[in-house]
XYZ file of C-alpha atoms in Angstrom:
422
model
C 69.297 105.644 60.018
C 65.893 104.856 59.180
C 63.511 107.809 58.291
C 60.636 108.143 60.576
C 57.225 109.416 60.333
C 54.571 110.692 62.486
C 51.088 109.441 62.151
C 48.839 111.842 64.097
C 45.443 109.734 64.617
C 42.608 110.492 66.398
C 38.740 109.250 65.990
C 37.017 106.108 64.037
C 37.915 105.890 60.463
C 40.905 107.905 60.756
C 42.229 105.249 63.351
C 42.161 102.413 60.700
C 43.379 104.279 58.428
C 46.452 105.235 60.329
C 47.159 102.112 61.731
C 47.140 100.399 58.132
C 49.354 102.776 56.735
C 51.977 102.965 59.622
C 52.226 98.677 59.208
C 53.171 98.874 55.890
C 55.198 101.711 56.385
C 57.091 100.334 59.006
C 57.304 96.919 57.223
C 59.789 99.062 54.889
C 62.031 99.151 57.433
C 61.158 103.007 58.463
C 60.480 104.268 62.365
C 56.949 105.335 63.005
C 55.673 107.196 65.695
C 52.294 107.125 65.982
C 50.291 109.059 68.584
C 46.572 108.640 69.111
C 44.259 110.463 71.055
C 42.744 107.166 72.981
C 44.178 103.957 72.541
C 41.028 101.918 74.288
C 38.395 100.721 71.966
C 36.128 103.243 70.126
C 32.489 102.835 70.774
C 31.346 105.070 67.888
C 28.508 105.286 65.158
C 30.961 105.304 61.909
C 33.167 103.599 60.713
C 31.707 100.509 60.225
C 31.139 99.682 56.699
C 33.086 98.427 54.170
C 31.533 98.541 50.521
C 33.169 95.611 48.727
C 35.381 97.906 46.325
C 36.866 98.799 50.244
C 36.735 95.392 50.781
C 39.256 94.343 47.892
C 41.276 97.270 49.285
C 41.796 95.063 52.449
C 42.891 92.370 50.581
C 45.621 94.215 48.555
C 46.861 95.095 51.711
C 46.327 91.648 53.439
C 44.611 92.291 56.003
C 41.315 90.999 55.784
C 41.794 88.439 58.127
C 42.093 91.115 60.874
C 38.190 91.972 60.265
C 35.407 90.011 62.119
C 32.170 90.736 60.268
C 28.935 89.938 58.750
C 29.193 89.802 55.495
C 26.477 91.974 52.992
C 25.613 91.723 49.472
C 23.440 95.233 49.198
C 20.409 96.635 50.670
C 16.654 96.460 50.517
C 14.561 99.773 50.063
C 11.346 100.323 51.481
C 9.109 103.256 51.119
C 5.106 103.081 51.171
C 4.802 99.586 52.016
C 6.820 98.591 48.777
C 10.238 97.728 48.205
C 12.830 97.113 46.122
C 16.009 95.097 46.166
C 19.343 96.851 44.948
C 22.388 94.148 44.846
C 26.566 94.845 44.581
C 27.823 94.413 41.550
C 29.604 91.354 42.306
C 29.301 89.122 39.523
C 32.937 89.235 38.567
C 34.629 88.666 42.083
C 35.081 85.142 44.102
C 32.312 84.345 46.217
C 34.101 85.656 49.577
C 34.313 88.929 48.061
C 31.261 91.082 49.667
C 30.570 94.039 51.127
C 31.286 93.775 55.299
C 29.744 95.600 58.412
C 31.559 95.484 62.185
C 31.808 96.694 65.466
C 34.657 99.563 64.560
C 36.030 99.379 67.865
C 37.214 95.398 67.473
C 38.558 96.159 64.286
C 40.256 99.300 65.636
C 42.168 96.921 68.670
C 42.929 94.002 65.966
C 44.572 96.657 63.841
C 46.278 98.336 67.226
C 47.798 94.973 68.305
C 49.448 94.165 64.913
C 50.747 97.627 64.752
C 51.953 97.422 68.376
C 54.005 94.115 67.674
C 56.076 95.797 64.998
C 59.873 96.306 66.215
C 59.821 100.388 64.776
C 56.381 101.235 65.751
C 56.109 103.306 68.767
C 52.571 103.869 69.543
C 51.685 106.267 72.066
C 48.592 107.663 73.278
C 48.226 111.844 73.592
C 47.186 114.513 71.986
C 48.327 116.918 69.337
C 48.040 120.331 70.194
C 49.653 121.906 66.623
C 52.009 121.566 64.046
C 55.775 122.346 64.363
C 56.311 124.798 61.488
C 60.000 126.544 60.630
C 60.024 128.519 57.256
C 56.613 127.301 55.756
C 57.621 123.184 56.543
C 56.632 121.099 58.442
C 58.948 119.351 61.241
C 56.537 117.556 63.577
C 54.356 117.972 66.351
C 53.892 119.091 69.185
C 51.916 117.127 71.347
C 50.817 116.113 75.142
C 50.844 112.765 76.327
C 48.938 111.258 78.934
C 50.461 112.268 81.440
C 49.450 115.754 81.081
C 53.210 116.322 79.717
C 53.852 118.636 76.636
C 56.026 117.307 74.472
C 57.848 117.615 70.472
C 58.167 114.691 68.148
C 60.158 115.700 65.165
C 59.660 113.801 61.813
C 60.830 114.500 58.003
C 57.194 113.519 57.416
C 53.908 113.743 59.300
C 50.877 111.897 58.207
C 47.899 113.587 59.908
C 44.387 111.877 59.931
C 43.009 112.629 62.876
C 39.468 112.569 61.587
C 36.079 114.731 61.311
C 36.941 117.079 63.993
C 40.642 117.838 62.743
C 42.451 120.602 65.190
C 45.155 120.762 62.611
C 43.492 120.536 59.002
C 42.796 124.265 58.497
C 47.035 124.692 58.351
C 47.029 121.951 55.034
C 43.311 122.537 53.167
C 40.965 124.745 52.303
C 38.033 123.571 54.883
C 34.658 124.059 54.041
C 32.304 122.187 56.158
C 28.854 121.275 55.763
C 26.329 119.609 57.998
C 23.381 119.145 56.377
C 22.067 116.360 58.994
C 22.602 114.111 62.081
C 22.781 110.640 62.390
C 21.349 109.060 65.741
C 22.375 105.362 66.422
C 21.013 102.236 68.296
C 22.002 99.098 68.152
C 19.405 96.105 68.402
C 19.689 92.720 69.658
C 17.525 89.538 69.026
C 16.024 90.086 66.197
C 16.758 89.407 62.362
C 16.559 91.352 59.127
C 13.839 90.539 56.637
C 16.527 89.170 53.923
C 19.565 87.615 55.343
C 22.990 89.515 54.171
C 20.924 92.376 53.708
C 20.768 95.273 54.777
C 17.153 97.193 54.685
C 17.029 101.393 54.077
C 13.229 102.779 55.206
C 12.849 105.674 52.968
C 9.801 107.570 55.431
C 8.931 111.534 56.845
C 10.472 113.198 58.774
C 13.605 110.192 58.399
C 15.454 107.674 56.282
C 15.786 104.691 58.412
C 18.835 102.552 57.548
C 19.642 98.612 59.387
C 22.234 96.483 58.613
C 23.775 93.839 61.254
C 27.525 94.216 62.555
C 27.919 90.734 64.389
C 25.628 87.796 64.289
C 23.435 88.993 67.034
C 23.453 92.490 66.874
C 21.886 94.909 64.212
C 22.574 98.796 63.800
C 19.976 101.432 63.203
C 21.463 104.802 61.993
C 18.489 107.286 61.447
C 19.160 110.697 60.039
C 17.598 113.692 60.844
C 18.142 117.284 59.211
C 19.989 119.740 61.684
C 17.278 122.120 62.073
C 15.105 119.298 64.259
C 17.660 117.337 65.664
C 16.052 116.438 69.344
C 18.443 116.006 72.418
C 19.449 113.174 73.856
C 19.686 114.346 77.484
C 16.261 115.704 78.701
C 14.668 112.793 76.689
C 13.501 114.638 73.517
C 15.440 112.236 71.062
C 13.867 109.283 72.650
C 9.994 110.459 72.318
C 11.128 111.731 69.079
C 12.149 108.118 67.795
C 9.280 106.508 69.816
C 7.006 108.605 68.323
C 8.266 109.732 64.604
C 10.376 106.790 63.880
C 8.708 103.698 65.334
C 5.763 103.464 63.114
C 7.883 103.521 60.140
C 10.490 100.562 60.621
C 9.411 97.019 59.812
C 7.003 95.408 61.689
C 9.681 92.507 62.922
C 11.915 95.176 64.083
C 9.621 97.222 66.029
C 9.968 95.506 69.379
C 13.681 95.479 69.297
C 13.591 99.028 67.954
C 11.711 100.240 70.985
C 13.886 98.078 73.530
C 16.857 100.079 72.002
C 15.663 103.492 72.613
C 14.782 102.681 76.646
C 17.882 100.884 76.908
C 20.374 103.036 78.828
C 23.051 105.007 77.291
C 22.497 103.096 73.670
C 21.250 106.447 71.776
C 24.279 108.005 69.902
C 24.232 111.151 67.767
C 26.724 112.365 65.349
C 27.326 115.216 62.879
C 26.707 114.294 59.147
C 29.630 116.622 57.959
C 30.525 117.478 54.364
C 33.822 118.872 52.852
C 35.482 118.920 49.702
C 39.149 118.137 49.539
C 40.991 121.102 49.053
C 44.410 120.759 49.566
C 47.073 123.201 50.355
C 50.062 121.414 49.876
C 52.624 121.851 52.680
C 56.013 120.338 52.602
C 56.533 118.083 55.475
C 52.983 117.449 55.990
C 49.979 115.728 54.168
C 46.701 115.291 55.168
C 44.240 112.336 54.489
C 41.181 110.522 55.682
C 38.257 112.400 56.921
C 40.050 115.204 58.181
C 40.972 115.964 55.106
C 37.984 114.803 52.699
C 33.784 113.908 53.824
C 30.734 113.007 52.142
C 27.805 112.352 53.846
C 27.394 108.850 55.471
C 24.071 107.141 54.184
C 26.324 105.279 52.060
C 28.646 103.827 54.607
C 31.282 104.904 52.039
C 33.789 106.596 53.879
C 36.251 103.494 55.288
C 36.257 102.559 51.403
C 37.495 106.127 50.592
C 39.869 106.010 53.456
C 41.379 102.262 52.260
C 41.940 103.458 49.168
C 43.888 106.944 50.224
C 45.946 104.237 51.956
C 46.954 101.865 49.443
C 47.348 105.292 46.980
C 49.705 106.797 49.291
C 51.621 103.598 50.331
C 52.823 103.200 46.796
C 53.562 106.216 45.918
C 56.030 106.511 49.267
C 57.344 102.715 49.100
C 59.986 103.827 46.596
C 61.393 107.149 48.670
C 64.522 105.991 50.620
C 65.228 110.178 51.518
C 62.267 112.466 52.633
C 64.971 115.035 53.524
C 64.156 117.879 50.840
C 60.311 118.424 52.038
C 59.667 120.723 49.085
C 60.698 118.137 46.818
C 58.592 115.462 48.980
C 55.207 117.976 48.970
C 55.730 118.122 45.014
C 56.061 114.565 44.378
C 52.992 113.817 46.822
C 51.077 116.471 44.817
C 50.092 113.133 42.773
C 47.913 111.635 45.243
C 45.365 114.353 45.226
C 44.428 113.150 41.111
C 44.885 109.614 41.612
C 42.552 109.670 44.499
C 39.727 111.297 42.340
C 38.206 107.938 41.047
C 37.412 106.267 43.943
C 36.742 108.755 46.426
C 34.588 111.349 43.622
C 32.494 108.424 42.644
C 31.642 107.603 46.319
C 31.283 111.570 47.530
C 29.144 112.001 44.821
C 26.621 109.089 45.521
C 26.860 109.840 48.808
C 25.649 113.625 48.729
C 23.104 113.194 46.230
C 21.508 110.715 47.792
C 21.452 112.006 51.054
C 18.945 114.577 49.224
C 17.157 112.034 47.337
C 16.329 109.944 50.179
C 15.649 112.245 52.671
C 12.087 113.308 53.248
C 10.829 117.095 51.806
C 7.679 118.946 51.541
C 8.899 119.520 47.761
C 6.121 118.088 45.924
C 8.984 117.771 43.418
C 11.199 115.963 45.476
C 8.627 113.457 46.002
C 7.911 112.480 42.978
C 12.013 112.214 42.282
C 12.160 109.723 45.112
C 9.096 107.629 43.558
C 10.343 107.377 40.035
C 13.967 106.639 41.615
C 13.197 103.732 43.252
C 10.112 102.686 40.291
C 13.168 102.664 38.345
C 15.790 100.351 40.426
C 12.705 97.991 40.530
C 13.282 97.495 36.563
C 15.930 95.470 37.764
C 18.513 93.609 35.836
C 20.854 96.798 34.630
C 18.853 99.310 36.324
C 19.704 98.487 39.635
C 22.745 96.143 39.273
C 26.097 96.639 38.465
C 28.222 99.830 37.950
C 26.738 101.377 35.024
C 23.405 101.807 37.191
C 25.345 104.055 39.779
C 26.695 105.845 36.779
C 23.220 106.084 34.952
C 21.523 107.058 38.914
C 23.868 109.746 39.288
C 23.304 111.148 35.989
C 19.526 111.348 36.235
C 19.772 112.905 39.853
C 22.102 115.610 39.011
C 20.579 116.446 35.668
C 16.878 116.828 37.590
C 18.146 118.477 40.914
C 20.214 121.204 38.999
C 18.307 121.588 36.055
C 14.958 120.700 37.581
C 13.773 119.345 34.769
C 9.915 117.913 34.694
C 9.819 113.991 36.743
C 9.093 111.364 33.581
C 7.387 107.784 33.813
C 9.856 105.249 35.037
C 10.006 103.947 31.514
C 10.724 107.107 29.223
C 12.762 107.735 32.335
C 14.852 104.313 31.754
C 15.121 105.061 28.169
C 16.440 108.553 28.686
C 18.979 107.032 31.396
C 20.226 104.432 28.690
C 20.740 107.039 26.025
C 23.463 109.275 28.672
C 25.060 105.533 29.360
């Protein structure tokens, strides 16, 4: 008999993720029981970027046919009426190959319907309460469907990735969460972005303002804003906070739309910016991926990428098991994952966090002057702000002046100093 698995998935990214991973799976000929929280189409402010290394990743699994989006090249920053443009490094891929942006929730139902077709999928919407433990392993879940009806699935292996606000991670990691901001979400309509296949980051106080279209005739504003001063939404404080704070910052040809947005009903979104290390705890019968497992922060749209990856990692390294019977065995062999995730996903946390602090406005005189001489030095150009070795250079200078706080430097000592630690 065909093994089966569980695939416990619940949220944005964590859908896609799941879904993905339970095709292939059950293209192997194994059963797969999936069971998500809400089967109808998300309507959330995540999970819709793909950076084009994520991109590729949906090609080695074939599905990037299954993706309607726009397609983007890199993103245009703006801060004191100058800018800067800061390209992919795509110079070695076919022209189709790009980063993409796209209404999550039309990805999430193409994704739902292929998995749905599959003879051994059983998809079934409820939600898992906890894990069904005997002797330190895993044997399932216990879950309620939606009916109201509490129920046990049992399963050699369960796949949980049931996102940022996991019920069940604390049982299989070490969680340690951080939110260091919010993200508040509109989306626009009829209007265009200065540079076409662009997307455009603001860098202003109190808020980085970041645009970037996800169909032909929409475009998504994300602005984050640090916890301590988030506004709410209901009595009306978020919306005179953007009208007020935000507005005069974003481009001139956006500013109509922008307001439209905020007056529009029910089109303001807010969500936690949360941080967390992964920290394993292996547990036989279990593992744990996607963001309920691993988070950076989101200015860099990177975390579908991460979660593609963990998918096409984990896929391989389970295509060859024909018995998942001795868990311990299983846990030990999956134990592999965790280091051959580390390029990808460290790479993108790592981008992601520091430049959440770079970019985000401070009264630190010092901080300042790090965000000038940043951006005075991605508008160098040519190696300085294109192509892998200037994320690798980037991260070096930030982390070497926000740890060691060393003095800021001209932007061309500064270059020269970047080119030596290449």
């Amino acid at each position: 008999m065909a093994e089966q698995y569980i695939v416990v998935v619940a949220g944005v990214i964590a859908s896609l993720l799941g879904f993905v991973f339970l095709y292939y799976n059950s293209l192997d000929g194994r059963q797969v029981l999936v069971i998500e929280r809400n089967l109808n189409a998300p309507n959330r402010i995540a999970g819709e970027n793909l950076l084009p290394g994520g991109y590729l990743k949906l090609i080695e699994l074939g599905l990037q046919d299954e993706i309607d989006a726009q397609r983007i090249l890199g993103y245009i920053l703006y801060k004191d009426g100058k800018n800067v443009l800061v390209s992919f490094p795509l110079e070695k891929f076919q022209p189709h190959v790009a980063g993409r942006n796209f209404h999550n929730g039309h990805f999430f139902q193409k994704l739902q319907k292929k998995a749905a077709s599959l003879h051994n999928v059983n998809l079934e919407q409820g939600t898992v309460i906890s894990l069904l433990e005997e002797n330190g392993i895993v044997k399932g879940v216990h879950y309620k469907n939606k009916s109201g009806q509490m129920l046990t699935a049992y399963a050699p292996l369960t796949i949980v990735c049931n996102g940022c606000f996991s019920n069940l991670r604390r049982s299989l990691c070490y969680p340690k969460v951080d939110i260091p901001s919010y993200t508040v979400g509109v989306i626009l309509t009829n209007c265009k972005l200065p540079n076409e296949n662009y997307g455009a980051l603001i860098l202003a106080d109190p808020s980085p303002v970041l645009f970037y279209p996800i169909s032909s005739t929409e475009i998504r504003c994300l602005v984050n804003i640090p916890s301590e001063i988030v506004p709410s939404v209901s009595n009306g404080e978020m919306a005179h906070f953007l009208k007020t704070l935000v507005a005069p910052k974003v481009l001139p040809e956006l500013y109509n739309s922008f307001i439209f947005a905020i007056e529009k009903k029910d089109n303001i979104r807010t969500m936690p910016n949360k941080i967390m290390a992964a920290a394993p705890h292996p547990t036989p019968g279990a593992i744990l991926i996607g963001d309920a497992f691993n988070m950076r922060h989101g200015i860099t749209g990177g975390g579908m990428t991460v979660a593609l990856s963990d998918v096409v990692i984990l896929r391989d390294l389970l295509r060859p098991l024909h018995d998942l019977s001795d868990a311990s065995a299983i846990c030990k062999y999956l134990e592999s994952f965790y280091t051959l995730r580390k390029p990808m996903s460290s790479t993108i946390n790592i981008l992601a966090n520091v430049l959440q602090k770079v970019f985000s406005a401070s009264s630190n005189p010092a901080m300042e002057n790090l965000q000038q001489t940043f951006l005075e030095y991605l508008r160098l150009g040519g190696v300085f702000s294109y192509g892998i070795s200037a994320i690798k250079l980037s991260i070096s200078f930030l982390f070497h002046c926000i740890i060691w706080r060393w003095p800021i430097v001209t932007s061309i000592s500064f270059s020269q100093t970047l080119v030596g630690w290449g």
